[in-house]
């Protein structure tokens, strides 16, 4: 099934189920007022939501309305947890190589994870707020999973059963703030502002054979303006699976219902597929030309992130944002 959160004047919106073709939706707030409320009691809410979704598909649901992604908030506008990994180690290796930095061997077997802002998530068509273009605004096309309650110490094998939903991410990064923050030895903060998520979150079964229980084997299509910037295959070169990332996050603490775990920038070793972020393209610029030729985002630029199934249909809807300067 596909779930979305629509604006209703409240911080957490209202929960709806969405048709597979993303054309229609039906209210589900009689089952759970919000997606977070549904995740809090997922074993009870999920079968009822699935029944509502089946009714939408069959044309027998009441109160069906057109689904407008412009009215969608992030599926979880205020999440208790947003932990983003770096599962595509090729991305890290490439960026470090371009600046002649050593690549620790531990990066290949010990996941990198940072904890981002979760209380102010952006909807799929909300502007990307940018205070100053000199901060080096970058998009990062990613995939994220949403969990139910994960006990502390859950291992990788058990973690797979805790994945309840999948969605797309634009993990905005202010690149020119990264090095100074990392240099302090305390990790990202100001360099990782608000994150945007796809219009809908889907249960893994919606992905069919493209979901193997640990990875999504489809291309993530990222456009900058009208130009395809990259289309890396998300299952390829993903060193750390989602269950591995979940077990890493849960090593010393539980994850509450509605925890969002991100993949990090989707990246393939093959340069022909392009990139899902500007930093990776700039790294390849340096390695190929000895200079950077790709600029960071400027106010007015548009970014679109989407994933299509094997029939060419959008699965999650598109993250479609324009950079807007603010004071």
Short mmCIF file of N, CA and C in Angstrom, two decimals, residues 141-220:
data_model
loop_
_atom_site.label_atom_id
_atom_site.label_comp_id
_atom_site.label_asym_id
_atom_site.label_seq_id
_atom_site.Cartn_x
_atom_site.Cartn_y
_atom_site.Cartn_z
N UNK A 141 20.23 12.52 -3.73
CA UNK A 141 19.17 11.56 -3.95
C UNK A 141 19.42 10.28 -3.18
N UNK A 142 18.46 9.90 -2.33
CA UNK A 142 18.64 8.74 -1.47
C UNK A 142 17.34 7.94 -1.37
N UNK A 143 17.46 6.79 -0.72
CA UNK A 143 16.31 5.97 -0.33
C UNK A 143 16.34 5.86 1.19
N UNK A 144 15.17 5.82 1.80
CA UNK A 144 15.09 5.62 3.25
C UNK A 144 14.04 4.58 3.56
N UNK A 145 14.23 3.90 4.67
CA UNK A 145 13.23 2.98 5.19
C UNK A 145 12.70 3.54 6.51
N UNK A 146 11.48 3.14 6.85
CA UNK A 146 10.85 3.53 8.11
C UNK A 146 10.61 2.25 8.91
N UNK A 147 10.97 2.29 10.18
CA UNK A 147 10.88 1.10 11.01
C UNK A 147 9.72 1.18 12.00
N UNK A 148 9.37 0.04 12.55
CA UNK A 148 8.56 0.00 13.76
C UNK A 148 9.54 0.06 14.93
N UNK A 149 9.13 -0.34 16.12
CA UNK A 149 10.03 -0.30 17.26
C UNK A 149 11.12 -1.37 17.10
N UNK A 150 12.38 -0.93 17.18
CA UNK A 150 13.53 -1.82 17.04
C UNK A 150 14.24 -1.89 18.39
N UNK A 151 14.30 -3.04 19.02
CA UNK A 151 14.98 -3.14 20.31
C UNK A 151 16.48 -2.88 20.18
N UNK A 152 17.06 -2.33 21.21
CA UNK A 152 18.51 -2.15 21.24
C UNK A 152 19.20 -3.50 21.10
N UNK A 153 20.27 -3.53 20.33
CA UNK A 153 21.03 -4.76 20.14
C UNK A 153 20.50 -5.66 19.05
N UNK A 154 19.48 -5.21 18.29
CA UNK A 154 18.95 -6.03 17.19
C UNK A 154 20.03 -6.28 16.15
N UNK A 155 20.20 -7.53 15.76
CA UNK A 155 21.23 -7.84 14.78
C UNK A 155 20.69 -7.66 13.36
N UNK A 156 21.58 -7.82 12.40
CA UNK A 156 21.24 -7.56 11.00
C UNK A 156 20.13 -8.48 10.51
N UNK A 157 20.18 -9.74 10.86
CA UNK A 157 19.18 -10.69 10.39
C UNK A 157 17.79 -10.33 10.92
N UNK A 158 17.71 -9.97 12.18
CA UNK A 158 16.42 -9.63 12.78
C UNK A 158 15.93 -8.25 12.34
N UNK A 159 16.85 -7.37 11.95
CA UNK A 159 16.48 -5.99 11.60
C UNK A 159 15.57 -5.92 10.38
N UNK A 160 15.71 -6.87 9.46
CA UNK A 160 14.93 -6.82 8.22
C UNK A 160 13.43 -6.81 8.49
N UNK A 161 12.99 -7.53 9.51
CA UNK A 161 11.56 -7.63 9.81
C UNK A 161 10.99 -6.31 10.34
N UNK A 162 11.85 -5.39 10.73
CA UNK A 162 11.39 -4.11 11.28
C UNK A 162 11.18 -3.04 10.22
N UNK A 163 11.49 -3.34 8.96
CA UNK A 163 11.29 -2.38 7.87
C UNK A 163 9.81 -2.41 7.46
N UNK A 164 9.12 -1.30 7.62
CA UNK A 164 7.69 -1.25 7.33
C UNK A 164 7.35 -0.40 6.11
N UNK A 165 8.16 0.60 5.83
CA UNK A 165 7.88 1.51 4.71
C UNK A 165 9.20 1.91 4.04
N UNK A 166 9.07 2.33 2.78
CA UNK A 166 10.21 2.81 2.00
C UNK A 166 9.81 4.14 1.36
N UNK A 167 10.74 5.07 1.26
CA UNK A 167 10.46 6.35 0.61
C UNK A 167 11.75 6.94 0.04
N UNK A 168 11.62 8.00 -0.73
CA UNK A 168 12.76 8.68 -1.33
C UNK A 168 13.12 9.91 -0.51
N UNK A 169 14.35 10.36 -0.70
CA UNK A 169 14.90 11.45 0.11
C UNK A 169 15.68 12.43 -0.76
N UNK A 170 15.57 13.71 -0.43
CA UNK A 170 16.55 14.70 -0.88
C UNK A 170 17.24 15.23 0.37
N UNK A 171 18.42 14.70 0.63
CA UNK A 171 19.19 15.08 1.81
C UNK A 171 20.04 16.29 1.44
N UNK A 172 19.49 17.47 1.62
CA UNK A 172 20.18 18.71 1.24
C UNK A 172 21.43 18.88 2.11
N UNK A 173 22.53 19.26 1.45
CA UNK A 173 23.79 19.46 2.15
C UNK A 173 24.39 20.81 1.74
N UNK A 174 24.87 21.55 2.72
CA UNK A 174 25.58 22.80 2.47
C UNK A 174 27.07 22.48 2.51
N UNK A 175 27.62 22.21 1.33
CA UNK A 175 28.96 21.61 1.23
C UNK A 175 30.06 22.49 1.81
N UNK A 176 29.92 23.80 1.70
CA UNK A 176 31.00 24.66 2.17
C UNK A 176 31.03 24.80 3.69
N UNK A 177 30.05 24.20 4.36
CA UNK A 177 30.07 24.15 5.82
C UNK A 177 30.56 22.80 6.34
N UNK A 178 30.68 21.82 5.44
CA UNK A 178 31.01 20.46 5.87
C UNK A 178 32.41 20.38 6.48
N UNK A 179 33.41 20.83 5.73
CA UNK A 179 34.80 20.69 6.20
C UNK A 179 35.03 21.40 7.54
N UNK A 180 34.57 22.65 7.71
CA UNK A 180 34.77 23.28 9.02
C UNK A 180 34.10 22.53 10.16
N UNK A 181 32.91 21.96 9.91
CA UNK A 181 32.23 21.23 10.97
C UNK A 181 32.93 19.91 11.28
N UNK A 182 33.31 19.18 10.24
CA UNK A 182 34.03 17.92 10.46
C UNK A 182 35.35 18.18 11.17
N UNK A 183 35.97 19.30 10.83
CA UNK A 183 37.23 19.66 11.46
C UNK A 183 37.14 19.87 12.95
N UNK A 184 35.95 20.21 13.44
CA UNK A 184 35.75 20.39 14.88
C UNK A 184 35.73 19.05 15.61
N UNK A 185 35.54 17.96 14.85
CA UNK A 185 35.52 16.64 15.45
C UNK A 185 34.21 16.26 16.10
N UNK A 186 33.13 16.96 15.74
CA UNK A 186 31.84 16.67 16.37
C UNK A 186 30.75 16.37 15.35
N UNK A 187 31.09 16.30 14.06
CA UNK A 187 30.13 15.87 13.05
C UNK A 187 29.30 16.98 12.45
N UNK A 188 28.36 16.56 11.57
CA UNK A 188 27.49 17.49 10.84
C UNK A 188 26.49 18.17 11.78
N UNK A 189 26.17 19.41 11.48
CA UNK A 189 25.03 20.07 12.12
C UNK A 189 24.48 21.15 11.18
N UNK A 190 25.12 22.30 11.11
CA UNK A 190 24.62 23.38 10.25
C UNK A 190 24.71 22.99 8.77
N UNK A 191 25.61 22.11 8.43
CA UNK A 191 25.77 21.70 7.03
C UNK A 191 24.67 20.76 6.56
N UNK A 192 23.83 20.29 7.48
CA UNK A 192 22.73 19.40 7.14
C UNK A 192 21.41 20.04 7.56
N UNK A 193 20.83 20.88 6.69
CA UNK A 193 19.57 21.56 7.02
C UNK A 193 18.37 20.64 6.81
N UNK A 194 17.22 21.22 6.46
CA UNK A 194 16.00 20.42 6.31
C UNK A 194 16.09 19.43 5.16
N UNK A 195 15.49 18.25 5.38
CA UNK A 195 15.49 17.16 4.42
C UNK A 195 14.08 17.01 3.83
N UNK A 196 14.01 16.71 2.53
CA UNK A 196 12.71 16.51 1.87
C UNK A 196 12.49 15.03 1.58
N UNK A 197 11.22 14.63 1.59
CA UNK A 197 10.85 13.24 1.35
C UNK A 197 9.78 13.14 0.26
N UNK A 198 9.66 11.97 -0.33
CA UNK A 198 8.73 11.74 -1.43
C UNK A 198 7.28 11.91 -0.99
N UNK A 199 6.37 12.12 -1.94
CA UNK A 199 4.95 12.30 -1.59
C UNK A 199 4.36 11.13 -0.85
N UNK A 200 4.77 9.91 -1.19
CA UNK A 200 4.22 8.74 -0.52
C UNK A 200 5.33 7.86 0.02
N UNK A 201 4.99 7.16 1.08
CA UNK A 201 5.82 6.06 1.60
C UNK A 201 5.09 4.78 1.26
N UNK A 202 5.81 3.75 0.83
CA UNK A 202 5.17 2.53 0.37
C UNK A 202 5.62 1.34 1.20
N UNK A 203 4.75 0.37 1.35
CA UNK A 203 5.16 -0.88 1.97
C UNK A 203 6.07 -1.62 0.99
N UNK A 204 7.04 -2.38 1.49
CA UNK A 204 8.02 -3.02 0.60
C UNK A 204 7.40 -3.88 -0.50
N UNK A 205 6.23 -4.47 -0.26
CA UNK A 205 5.63 -5.32 -1.29
C UNK A 205 5.27 -4.55 -2.54
N UNK A 206 5.10 -3.23 -2.43
CA UNK A 206 4.80 -2.41 -3.61
C UNK A 206 5.96 -2.40 -4.60
N UNK A 207 7.15 -2.76 -4.14
CA UNK A 207 8.33 -2.77 -5.00
C UNK A 207 8.49 -4.07 -5.77
N UNK A 208 7.67 -5.08 -5.42
CA UNK A 208 7.74 -6.35 -6.13
C UNK A 208 9.11 -6.97 -6.05
N UNK A 209 9.56 -7.53 -7.18
CA UNK A 209 10.86 -8.20 -7.23
C UNK A 209 12.04 -7.24 -7.07
N UNK A 210 11.77 -5.94 -7.16
CA UNK A 210 12.85 -4.96 -7.00
C UNK A 210 13.31 -4.85 -5.54
N UNK A 211 12.52 -5.38 -4.63
CA UNK A 211 12.89 -5.39 -3.20
C UNK A 211 13.30 -6.80 -2.81
N UNK A 212 14.53 -6.95 -2.32
CA UNK A 212 15.02 -8.27 -1.92
C UNK A 212 15.06 -8.46 -0.41
N UNK A 213 14.41 -7.54 0.30
CA UNK A 213 14.40 -7.59 1.75
C UNK A 213 15.48 -6.75 2.38
N UNK A 214 16.40 -6.24 1.56
CA UNK A 214 17.53 -5.48 2.09
C UNK A 214 17.90 -4.28 1.23
N UNK A 215 17.62 -4.35 -0.08
CA UNK A 215 17.99 -3.31 -1.02
C UNK A 215 16.90 -3.12 -2.08
N UNK A 216 16.86 -1.94 -2.70
CA UNK A 216 15.93 -1.65 -3.80
C UNK A 216 16.72 -1.71 -5.10
N UNK A 217 16.32 -2.59 -6.01
CA UNK A 217 17.06 -2.77 -7.26
C UNK A 217 16.36 -2.06 -8.41
N UNK A 218 16.37 -0.74 -8.35
CA UNK A 218 15.82 0.11 -9.40
C UNK A 218 16.69 1.36 -9.51
N UNK A 219 16.56 2.04 -10.63
CA UNK A 219 17.34 3.27 -10.82
C UNK A 219 16.66 4.46 -10.13
N UNK A 220 17.48 5.27 -9.49
CA UNK A 220 17.01 6.53 -8.91
C UNK A 220 17.32 7.63 -9.92
#
